[in-house]
Amino acid sequence: MYSLIHKIEESSPNLDLIVLGDNQSDWSGLDLSQIELDYLKSELNKDHSSIYINQYSRRLFIEIIPFQSSKSLVCEKVRERGAMVVKPLNLYKIEKVGIVSLSSTDFSLELAEGIILANYQFLKYFNHADSKQNSLKEVLVCSDSFEINQLNAVISGTLYARDLINEPLSYLTALKFSEEITKLGDEAGFKVEILHKNQIEALKMGGLLAVNRGAVEPPTFNILTHKPKNTINQKPIVLVGKGIVYDTGGLSLKPTANSMDMMKCDMGGGASVVGILYALAKANVPIHVVGLIPATENRPGGNAYAPGDVIHMMNNTTVEVLNTDAEGRLVMADALCYAKKYSPELVIDFATLTGAAVRAIGKYGIVAMGNASSSVQDDLVKSGENVYERLAMMPFWDEYSHLLKSDIADMTNLGPAEAGQITAGKFLEHFTDYPWMHFDIAGPAYLSTDDHYRLKGGTGSGVRIMFDYLKRKSI
C-alpha cells in the first residue's frame, strides 16, 4: 500500500511540518523563538528558497513558492519542491508530516502530490526490501476531503501503472498482465473481461495474432469498463492502450546497443489505461469509460511473422509488413477496430509507439495528433498544462498517409524515417471512424534517471492528464 494524503483533523505541537510561504508571509504563527525567526528572515534575505529549522520537538521544512509566469508552472514547481523534500524526510526517518500554507494561494495539494509521487519505490525483488523502505507513510493537509480523495485516487492509479511497467517479463507475461488488471478491477470497482486466443481468432484480429506468432504465451485482449449509475455520457469514451509486455523487435531484431534493456516498458500505454480506470473507479467519477488493451510479447520465435508478410486486420485491411519492430500499431489497430462496436463519443489511444516521438521532443511531453474537434484538443491541451503532462500537437496532414502506400497490399506498416511519429499515427487513423486522438508516450513513459517526482523507471505517464480531462468533463 502506498503512502497517502490525509486531512489534518487536529494539529499536534510535535508534528513535523512543511511550511509553504512567500516573502510576504506572516511567520508569527509558527511558534518560532526570536533566534529562529531572525535566522529565517536572514535566510529569506539571502533569497534561499528551502530553509530547515530543527526545533528538536519537531522539524520545520520551509519552502518559498517561486514566482512563475503561469499558475500551471507554479503548480509544477511546487510539485518539484515536494519531490526535493522527500529525501530529507526519509533521511530523518519521518513517518508523518503535515503541510501548512502561509502563502496567498494554497498549493498544499500540489506539494503533497509531488511528495507522494517522489516517495514511490519498487522494491519487490530485493531480498532485504525492508531495509530500503522509505520511512514516510502519511502526508497531512488542511484541505477539502473530496479533493483529497480525488488526488489519492489519481496518485494511486499512477503508482499502480508504474508497478506494472516496472515488472519484468519473467513475471508480467500477457496472461499475468490480465490477472493483475483483474485484481485492480476488483479492488477499485471497474469491470474486467478477458478475451483469450480462441476469441481473438474468432474476431479475426490479424494484427494481434501475427505479432503473437513468435511469442511463448498466447495473447489476451482486455476490456475494462467503468460505468457508474450516475454516468453523464450516453456514448462511452474509449481508451486504447498498447500492451506489448516485451518487445525484441521480432525478426527485425532491435539493432541498437542496449535498445532492448528497457523494453519491458512497451506495455506502458496499457498500464496507463489501467491506471486511469483505477483512478476513475476509486474517485467514482460519473463518466462511462471503456479501456481496451491488446497484450502479447513480440519475439523472434520459430513461427514469428516476417518482413514481407501480408496480414489481414480485423476490418479486413491488408497490411504489408516491412518491419516486425513496428508491431505496436498492428495490435493497436485491431483494438481501434473493436472500439467501433461502442459507437464511442471519443477514442484516445496511448502507446510507447515510436523512437521518432522521443527524438522529436524528448522526455518532456506527449506527442499527440488526431482528428477530434478543436475544442476536444484544446481541452486536452489544458489538462496537460494543469498536471504538466504536456501535449506536443503534431501536424496531421493527409500527405502523410501517402507514405504508407504498398505495392502489394492496402498499406504498409512502416513509413520512411522522416516524421515517423506522424506516419505511425496515420496508420492508426486508417482504422478509426469516430473522433480520435493518438498519444505517443514513448518519451516520458520510462526514464533512465529521476526527473523530480517522475522517477527512474516507469512513470505512469498519461494517467494524470486523462484523469484531469475526464474529471473536468464530468462536472
Coordinates of C-alpha atoms in Angstrom, one line a residue:
M1 CA 0.0 0.0 0.0
Y2 CA 1.3 3.4 -0.9
S3 CA 1.8 6.5 1.2
L4 CA -1.4 8.6 1.1
I5 CA -2.6 12.1 1.8
H6 CA -5.0 12.6 4.7
K7 CA -6.8 15.6 6.2
I8 CA -5.4 17.2 9.3
E9 CA -8.1 16.6 12.0
E10 CA -6.3 18.3 14.8
S11 CA -2.9 19.9 15.0
S12 CA -0.1 18.4 17.1
P13 CA 2.7 20.6 18.5
N14 CA 5.1 17.8 17.8
L15 CA 4.1 17.2 14.2
D16 CA 6.9 17.7 11.7
L17 CA 5.8 20.4 9.2
I18 CA 6.5 21.6 5.7
V19 CA 5.5 25.2 5.5
L20 CA 4.7 26.8 2.2
G21 CA 5.2 30.6 2.1
D22 CA 6.4 33.6 0.2
N23 CA 8.3 36.8 1.0
Q24 CA 5.1 38.4 2.2
S25 CA 4.1 35.6 4.6
D26 CA 3.4 36.1 8.3
W27 CA 5.7 33.7 10.1
S28 CA 4.5 34.6 13.6
G29 CA 2.1 31.7 13.9
L30 CA 4.8 29.1 13.7
D31 CA 5.8 29.3 17.3
L32 CA 9.4 30.3 16.4
S33 CA 11.8 31.6 19.0
Q34 CA 13.3 35.0 18.3
I35 CA 16.6 33.4 17.3
E36 CA 14.7 31.1 14.9
L37 CA 12.7 33.9 13.5
D38 CA 15.8 36.0 13.0
Y39 CA 17.5 33.1 11.3
L40 CA 14.5 32.6 9.0
K41 CA 14.5 36.2 8.0
S42 CA 18.2 36.2 7.3
E43 CA 17.8 33.2 5.0
L44 CA 14.9 34.9 3.2
N45 CA 17.1 38.0 2.7
K46 CA 19.7 35.7 1.0
D47 CA 16.9 34.5 -1.4
H48 CA 17.2 31.0 0.0
S49 CA 14.1 29.1 -1.0
S50 CA 14.4 26.0 1.1
I51 CA 15.1 26.6 4.8
Y52 CA 15.4 23.9 7.5
I53 CA 14.8 24.6 11.3
N54 CA 15.2 21.8 13.8
Q55 CA 13.2 22.7 16.9
Y56 CA 14.0 19.2 18.4
S57 CA 10.4 18.7 19.3
R58 CA 9.6 18.9 15.6
R59 CA 11.4 19.7 12.3
L60 CA 10.3 22.6 10.0
F61 CA 10.9 22.5 6.3
I62 CA 10.1 25.9 4.9
E63 CA 9.6 26.2 1.2
I64 CA 9.2 29.5 -0.6
I65 CA 6.9 29.4 -3.6
P66 CA 8.8 30.7 -6.6
F67 CA 7.2 33.3 -8.9
Q68 CA 6.4 31.9 -12.3
S69 CA 4.7 33.2 -15.4
S70 CA 1.6 30.9 -15.2
K71 CA -0.3 29.1 -12.5
S72 CA 0.3 25.7 -14.1
L73 CA 4.1 26.4 -13.9
V74 CA 3.8 27.5 -10.3
C75 CA 1.9 24.2 -9.5
E76 CA 4.7 22.2 -11.3
K77 CA 7.4 24.0 -9.4
V78 CA 5.6 23.3 -6.1
R79 CA 5.4 19.6 -7.1
E80 CA 9.1 19.6 -7.8
R81 CA 9.7 21.1 -4.3
G82 CA 7.7 18.2 -2.9
A83 CA 10.0 15.8 -4.7
M84 CA 13.1 17.6 -3.3
V85 CA 11.9 17.5 0.3
V86 CA 11.3 13.7 0.2
K87 CA 15.0 12.9 0.6
P88 CA 15.4 14.8 3.9
L89 CA 12.1 13.5 5.2
N90 CA 13.3 9.9 4.8
L91 CA 16.8 10.8 5.9
Y92 CA 15.3 11.9 9.3
K93 CA 13.1 8.8 9.4
I94 CA 9.9 10.9 9.5
E95 CA 6.8 8.8 9.1
K96 CA 4.2 11.5 9.1
V97 CA 4.4 15.1 8.0
G98 CA 2.0 18.0 7.9
I99 CA 1.7 20.8 5.4
V100 CA 0.9 24.3 6.4
S101 CA 0.3 27.1 3.8
L102 CA 1.2 30.7 4.7
S103 CA 1.1 31.9 1.1
S104 CA -1.7 34.0 -0.5
T105 CA -2.6 30.9 -2.7
D106 CA -2.8 27.5 -1.1
F107 CA -0.7 24.9 -3.0
S108 CA -0.7 22.3 -0.3
L109 CA -2.3 19.6 -2.5
E110 CA 0.3 20.1 -5.3
L111 CA 3.1 19.9 -2.8
A112 CA 1.6 16.7 -1.3
E113 CA 1.2 15.2 -4.8
G114 CA 4.9 15.8 -5.6
I115 CA 5.9 14.2 -2.2
I116 CA 3.8 11.1 -2.7
L117 CA 4.8 10.6 -6.3
A118 CA 8.5 11.0 -5.4
N119 CA 8.3 8.7 -2.4
Y120 CA 7.4 5.8 -4.7
Q121 CA 9.6 2.7 -4.6
F122 CA 9.6 -0.6 -6.5
L123 CA 11.3 -3.0 -4.0
K124 CA 9.6 -6.3 -4.9
Y125 CA 12.7 -8.1 -6.0
F126 CA 15.1 -7.1 -3.2
N127 CA 15.9 -9.7 -0.6
H128 CA 16.1 -7.1 2.1
A129 CA 13.4 -4.7 1.0
D130 CA 12.5 -3.6 4.5
S131 CA 16.0 -2.0 5.0
K132 CA 15.4 0.1 1.8
Q133 CA 11.8 1.1 2.6
N134 CA 11.2 4.8 2.9
S135 CA 10.0 5.9 6.3
L136 CA 7.4 8.3 5.1
K137 CA 3.9 6.9 5.2
E138 CA 1.5 9.8 5.5
V139 CA 1.1 13.4 4.5
L140 CA -1.4 15.6 6.3
V141 CA -3.0 18.6 4.7
C142 CA -5.7 21.1 5.7
S143 CA -7.9 20.8 2.6
D144 CA -11.3 19.6 1.4
S145 CA -11.9 15.8 1.9
F146 CA -13.4 15.4 -1.5
E147 CA -10.3 16.9 -3.2
I148 CA -8.0 14.8 -1.1
N149 CA -9.9 11.6 -2.1
Q150 CA -9.7 12.6 -5.7
L151 CA -6.0 13.3 -5.5
N152 CA -5.3 10.0 -3.7
A153 CA -7.2 8.2 -6.5
V154 CA -5.2 9.6 -9.3
I155 CA -1.9 9.2 -7.4
S156 CA -2.7 5.5 -6.7
G157 CA -3.6 4.9 -10.4
T158 CA -0.3 6.5 -11.4
L159 CA 1.7 4.4 -9.0
Y160 CA -0.1 1.1 -9.9
A161 CA 0.7 1.9 -13.6
R162 CA 4.4 2.4 -12.5
D163 CA 4.3 -1.0 -10.8
L164 CA 3.1 -2.7 -13.9
I165 CA 5.7 -1.1 -16.2
N166 CA 8.5 -1.9 -13.7
E167 CA 7.6 -5.6 -13.7
P168 CA 9.9 -7.8 -15.8
L169 CA 8.7 -10.2 -18.5
S170 CA 9.7 -13.0 -16.2
Y171 CA 6.7 -12.1 -14.2
L172 CA 4.4 -9.9 -16.3
T173 CA 3.5 -12.0 -19.3
A174 CA 0.3 -11.2 -21.3
L175 CA -1.6 -13.7 -19.2
K176 CA -0.2 -12.3 -15.9
F177 CA -0.9 -8.8 -17.1
S178 CA -4.6 -9.8 -17.4
E179 CA -4.6 -11.3 -13.9
E180 CA -3.1 -8.1 -12.5
I181 CA -5.7 -6.0 -14.3
T182 CA -8.5 -8.2 -12.8
K183 CA -7.1 -7.8 -9.3
L184 CA -7.0 -4.0 -9.7
G185 CA -10.5 -4.0 -11.1
D186 CA -11.8 -6.0 -8.1
E187 CA -10.1 -3.5 -5.7
A188 CA -11.2 -0.3 -7.4
G189 CA -14.6 -1.4 -8.7
F190 CA -14.3 -1.5 -12.5
K191 CA -15.3 -4.5 -14.6
V192 CA -12.8 -6.6 -16.4
E193 CA -13.4 -9.0 -19.3
I194 CA -10.6 -11.0 -20.8
L195 CA -10.7 -12.4 -24.3
H196 CA -8.3 -15.3 -24.9
K197 CA -6.8 -16.6 -28.1
N198 CA -9.8 -18.6 -29.5
Q199 CA -12.0 -15.5 -29.0
I200 CA -9.3 -13.2 -30.6
E201 CA -9.2 -15.6 -33.6
A202 CA -13.0 -15.6 -33.9
L203 CA -12.8 -11.7 -34.1
K204 CA -10.1 -12.1 -36.8
M205 CA -7.7 -9.7 -35.0
G206 CA -5.0 -10.4 -37.6
G207 CA -2.6 -7.8 -36.2
L208 CA -2.5 -9.1 -32.6
L209 CA -2.4 -12.7 -33.8
A210 CA 0.5 -12.0 -36.2
V211 CA 2.6 -10.3 -33.5
N212 CA 1.9 -13.1 -31.1
R213 CA 3.1 -15.9 -33.5
G214 CA 6.7 -15.8 -32.2
A215 CA 5.6 -15.5 -28.5
V216 CA 5.9 -18.1 -25.8
E217 CA 2.4 -17.4 -24.4
P218 CA -0.9 -16.7 -26.1
P219 CA -2.2 -13.2 -26.4
T220 CA -5.1 -11.6 -24.4
F221 CA -7.5 -8.8 -25.2
N222 CA -8.6 -7.0 -22.1
I223 CA -11.8 -5.0 -21.8
L224 CA -12.1 -2.6 -18.8
T225 CA -15.4 -0.9 -18.1
H226 CA -16.2 2.0 -15.6
K227 CA -19.9 2.8 -15.8
P228 CA -21.3 4.2 -12.6
K229 CA -25.1 4.6 -12.2
N230 CA -24.9 8.4 -12.4
T231 CA -22.9 8.4 -15.6
I232 CA -23.3 11.7 -17.6
N233 CA -22.4 10.5 -21.1
Q234 CA -24.7 8.4 -23.4
K235 CA -21.8 7.2 -25.5
P236 CA -18.7 5.9 -23.8
I237 CA -15.2 7.4 -24.1
V238 CA -12.9 4.5 -25.1
L239 CA -9.2 4.4 -24.1
V240 CA -6.9 2.0 -26.0
G241 CA -3.5 1.0 -24.5
K242 CA -0.6 -0.8 -26.2
G243 CA 0.1 -3.9 -24.2
I244 CA 3.4 -5.3 -25.7
V245 CA 4.7 -6.8 -22.5
Y246 CA 8.2 -7.2 -24.1
D247 CA 9.5 -6.1 -27.4
T248 CA 12.6 -7.7 -29.0
G249 CA 11.7 -6.2 -32.4
G250 CA 10.7 -9.7 -33.6
L251 CA 12.7 -11.0 -36.6
S252 CA 13.6 -7.3 -37.2
L253 CA 15.6 -7.6 -34.0
K254 CA 16.4 -4.3 -32.5
P255 CA 19.9 -3.4 -33.7
T256 CA 20.9 -0.5 -31.4
A257 CA 23.2 -1.2 -28.5
N258 CA 21.2 -1.6 -25.2
S259 CA 17.9 -0.8 -27.0
M260 CA 16.2 -3.9 -25.6
D261 CA 17.2 -3.1 -22.0
M262 CA 14.0 -1.2 -21.2
M263 CA 11.6 -3.0 -23.5
K264 CA 9.6 -4.3 -20.6
C265 CA 8.1 -0.8 -20.7
D266 CA 6.5 -1.4 -24.1
M267 CA 3.2 -2.0 -22.3
G268 CA 3.3 1.5 -20.8
G269 CA 0.2 2.6 -22.7
G270 CA -1.8 -0.4 -21.4
A271 CA -0.5 0.3 -17.9
S272 CA -1.7 3.9 -18.2
V273 CA -5.2 2.8 -19.3
V274 CA -5.3 0.5 -16.3
G275 CA -4.2 3.4 -14.0
I276 CA -6.8 5.7 -15.5
L277 CA -9.7 3.2 -15.0
Y278 CA -8.4 2.6 -11.4
A279 CA -8.4 6.3 -10.6
L280 CA -11.9 6.9 -12.1
A281 CA -13.4 4.0 -10.2
K282 CA -11.7 4.9 -6.9
A283 CA -12.9 8.5 -7.3
N284 CA -16.3 7.4 -8.6
V285 CA -16.1 9.9 -11.4
P286 CA -19.6 9.8 -13.1
I287 CA -18.5 9.1 -16.7
H288 CA -18.7 6.0 -18.8
V289 CA -15.2 4.9 -19.9
V290 CA -14.1 1.7 -21.6
G291 CA -10.4 0.6 -21.7
L292 CA -9.1 -1.8 -24.4
I293 CA -5.7 -3.4 -24.0
P294 CA -4.3 -5.9 -26.6
A295 CA -1.5 -7.8 -24.9
T296 CA 1.3 -10.0 -26.2
E297 CA 5.1 -10.2 -26.4
N298 CA 7.0 -9.6 -29.7
R299 CA 9.6 -12.3 -30.1
P300 CA 11.6 -13.9 -33.0
G301 CA 10.2 -17.3 -32.4
G302 CA 10.2 -20.2 -34.9
N303 CA 6.8 -19.2 -36.2
A304 CA 7.3 -15.5 -36.0
Y305 CA 5.7 -13.2 -38.6
A306 CA 8.3 -11.9 -41.0
P307 CA 9.1 -8.8 -43.1
G308 CA 7.3 -9.2 -46.4
D309 CA 4.3 -11.0 -44.9
V310 CA 0.8 -9.6 -45.7
I311 CA -1.6 -9.8 -42.8
H312 CA -5.4 -9.3 -42.7
M313 CA -6.5 -6.9 -39.9
M314 CA -9.8 -7.1 -38.1
N315 CA -11.5 -4.8 -40.6
N316 CA -10.0 -6.9 -43.5
T317 CA -7.4 -4.2 -44.4
T318 CA -4.4 -5.9 -45.8
V319 CA -1.0 -4.8 -44.4
E320 CA 2.4 -5.5 -45.9
V321 CA 4.9 -5.9 -43.1
L322 CA 8.1 -4.0 -43.8
N323 CA 9.5 -4.3 -40.2
T324 CA 8.3 -6.5 -37.4
D325 CA 9.5 -3.9 -34.9
A326 CA 6.6 -1.7 -36.0
E327 CA 4.3 -4.1 -34.1
G328 CA 2.6 -1.8 -31.7
R329 CA 0.5 -0.2 -34.4
L330 CA -0.7 -3.6 -35.6
V331 CA -2.1 -4.7 -32.2
M332 CA -3.5 -1.2 -31.6
A333 CA -5.2 -1.1 -35.0
D334 CA -7.2 -4.2 -34.1
A335 CA -8.2 -2.6 -30.8
L336 CA -9.3 0.6 -32.6
C337 CA -11.4 -1.6 -34.9
Y338 CA -13.0 -3.2 -31.9
A339 CA -13.8 0.2 -30.4
K340 CA -16.3 0.8 -33.2
K341 CA -18.8 -1.5 -31.6
Y342 CA -19.3 1.1 -28.8
S343 CA -20.2 4.0 -31.2
P344 CA -17.9 6.0 -28.9
E345 CA -18.0 9.7 -28.2
L346 CA -14.2 9.8 -28.3
V347 CA -11.4 7.4 -28.5
I348 CA -7.9 8.1 -27.2
D349 CA -5.0 5.7 -27.5
F350 CA -1.8 5.5 -25.5
A351 CA 1.3 3.8 -26.8
T352 CA 5.1 3.8 -26.5
L353 CA 4.9 3.7 -30.2
T354 CA 7.9 5.4 -31.9
G355 CA 11.5 6.4 -31.4
A356 CA 10.7 9.3 -33.6
A357 CA 8.5 10.8 -30.9
V358 CA 11.4 10.6 -28.5
R359 CA 13.7 12.2 -31.0
A360 CA 11.2 15.0 -31.7
I361 CA 10.5 16.2 -28.1
G362 CA 12.5 14.0 -25.7
K363 CA 11.0 13.1 -22.3
Y364 CA 9.3 16.5 -21.8
G365 CA 5.9 15.7 -23.1
I366 CA 3.5 13.5 -25.1
V367 CA 3.4 13.6 -28.9
A368 CA -0.3 14.0 -29.8
M369 CA -2.3 14.0 -33.0
G370 CA -5.7 13.1 -34.2
N371 CA -9.0 14.1 -35.9
A372 CA -11.0 15.0 -32.8
S373 CA -12.6 18.5 -32.8
S374 CA -10.5 21.5 -32.0
S375 CA -12.5 22.0 -28.7
V376 CA -11.6 18.5 -27.6
Q377 CA -7.9 19.1 -28.5
D378 CA -7.9 22.4 -26.6
D379 CA -9.4 20.8 -23.5
L380 CA -6.8 18.0 -23.6
V381 CA -4.0 20.6 -24.0
K382 CA -5.4 22.4 -21.0
S383 CA -5.4 19.3 -18.9
G384 CA -1.9 18.6 -20.0
E385 CA -0.9 22.0 -18.7
N386 CA -2.8 21.5 -15.5
V387 CA -0.9 18.4 -14.5
Y388 CA 2.3 19.2 -16.5
E389 CA 1.9 16.2 -18.8
R390 CA 2.1 18.5 -21.8
L391 CA 0.9 17.7 -25.3
A392 CA 3.0 18.5 -28.3
M393 CA 0.5 18.6 -31.1
M394 CA 1.8 17.3 -34.5
P395 CA 0.6 18.4 -37.9
F396 CA -1.7 15.6 -39.3
W397 CA -1.9 16.4 -43.0
D398 CA -3.3 13.9 -45.5
E399 CA 0.0 13.8 -47.3
Y400 CA 1.5 11.7 -44.5
S401 CA -0.9 8.9 -45.4
H402 CA 0.6 8.6 -48.8
L403 CA 3.8 7.5 -47.3
L404 CA 2.2 4.2 -46.2
K405 CA 1.3 3.0 -49.8
S406 CA 2.2 -0.6 -50.6
D407 CA 2.8 -2.2 -54.0
I408 CA 1.1 -5.5 -53.0
A409 CA -1.4 -4.6 -50.2
D410 CA -3.7 -1.9 -49.0
M411 CA -0.9 -0.3 -46.9
T412 CA 2.4 -0.9 -45.2
N413 CA 3.1 -0.9 -41.5
L414 CA 6.0 1.5 -41.8
G415 CA 6.7 4.8 -43.5
P416 CA 10.1 6.5 -44.1
A417 CA 12.4 7.7 -41.4
E418 CA 11.1 11.3 -41.7
A419 CA 8.1 12.1 -39.4
G420 CA 7.9 8.6 -38.2
Q421 CA 5.7 9.5 -35.3
I422 CA 3.2 11.0 -37.6
T423 CA 3.1 8.2 -40.2
A424 CA 2.5 5.8 -37.3
G425 CA -0.5 8.0 -36.2
K426 CA -1.7 7.9 -39.8
F427 CA -1.6 4.2 -39.8
L428 CA -3.8 4.1 -36.8
E429 CA -6.2 6.6 -38.1
H430 CA -7.0 4.3 -41.0
F431 CA -8.8 2.0 -38.5
T432 CA -11.0 4.7 -37.0
D433 CA -14.4 6.1 -38.0
Y434 CA -15.0 8.2 -34.9
P435 CA -13.4 11.2 -33.1
W436 CA -10.0 10.0 -32.1
M437 CA -6.7 11.2 -30.6
H438 CA -3.3 9.4 -30.5
F439 CA -0.9 9.9 -27.6
D440 CA 2.6 8.6 -28.3
I441 CA 4.1 8.4 -24.8
A442 CA 7.4 6.9 -25.8
G443 CA 9.4 9.8 -24.4
P444 CA 8.0 10.2 -20.9
A445 CA 6.7 6.7 -20.1
Y446 CA 10.1 5.2 -18.9
L447 CA 13.1 7.2 -17.7
S448 CA 16.7 6.3 -17.3
T449 CA 17.2 8.9 -14.5
D450 CA 15.0 10.6 -12.0
D451 CA 13.2 13.8 -13.2
H452 CA 11.9 15.3 -9.9
Y453 CA 8.8 13.3 -9.0
R454 CA 8.9 11.3 -12.2
L455 CA 11.3 8.7 -11.1
K456 CA 13.7 6.4 -12.9
G457 CA 11.7 3.5 -14.5
G458 CA 8.0 3.6 -15.3
T459 CA 6.3 7.0 -14.7
G460 CA 2.6 6.2 -15.3
S461 CA 2.6 9.0 -17.9
G462 CA -1.0 9.6 -19.2
V463 CA -2.9 8.8 -16.0
R464 CA -2.9 12.3 -14.6
I465 CA -3.7 14.1 -17.8
M466 CA -6.7 11.9 -18.6
F467 CA -8.0 11.9 -15.0
D468 CA -7.9 15.7 -15.1
Y469 CA -9.7 15.8 -18.5
L470 CA -12.4 13.3 -17.6
K471 CA -13.0 14.8 -14.2
R472 CA -13.5 18.2 -15.7
K473 CA -15.7 16.7 -18.4
S474 CA -17.9 15.0 -15.8
I475 CA -18.7 18.2 -13.9

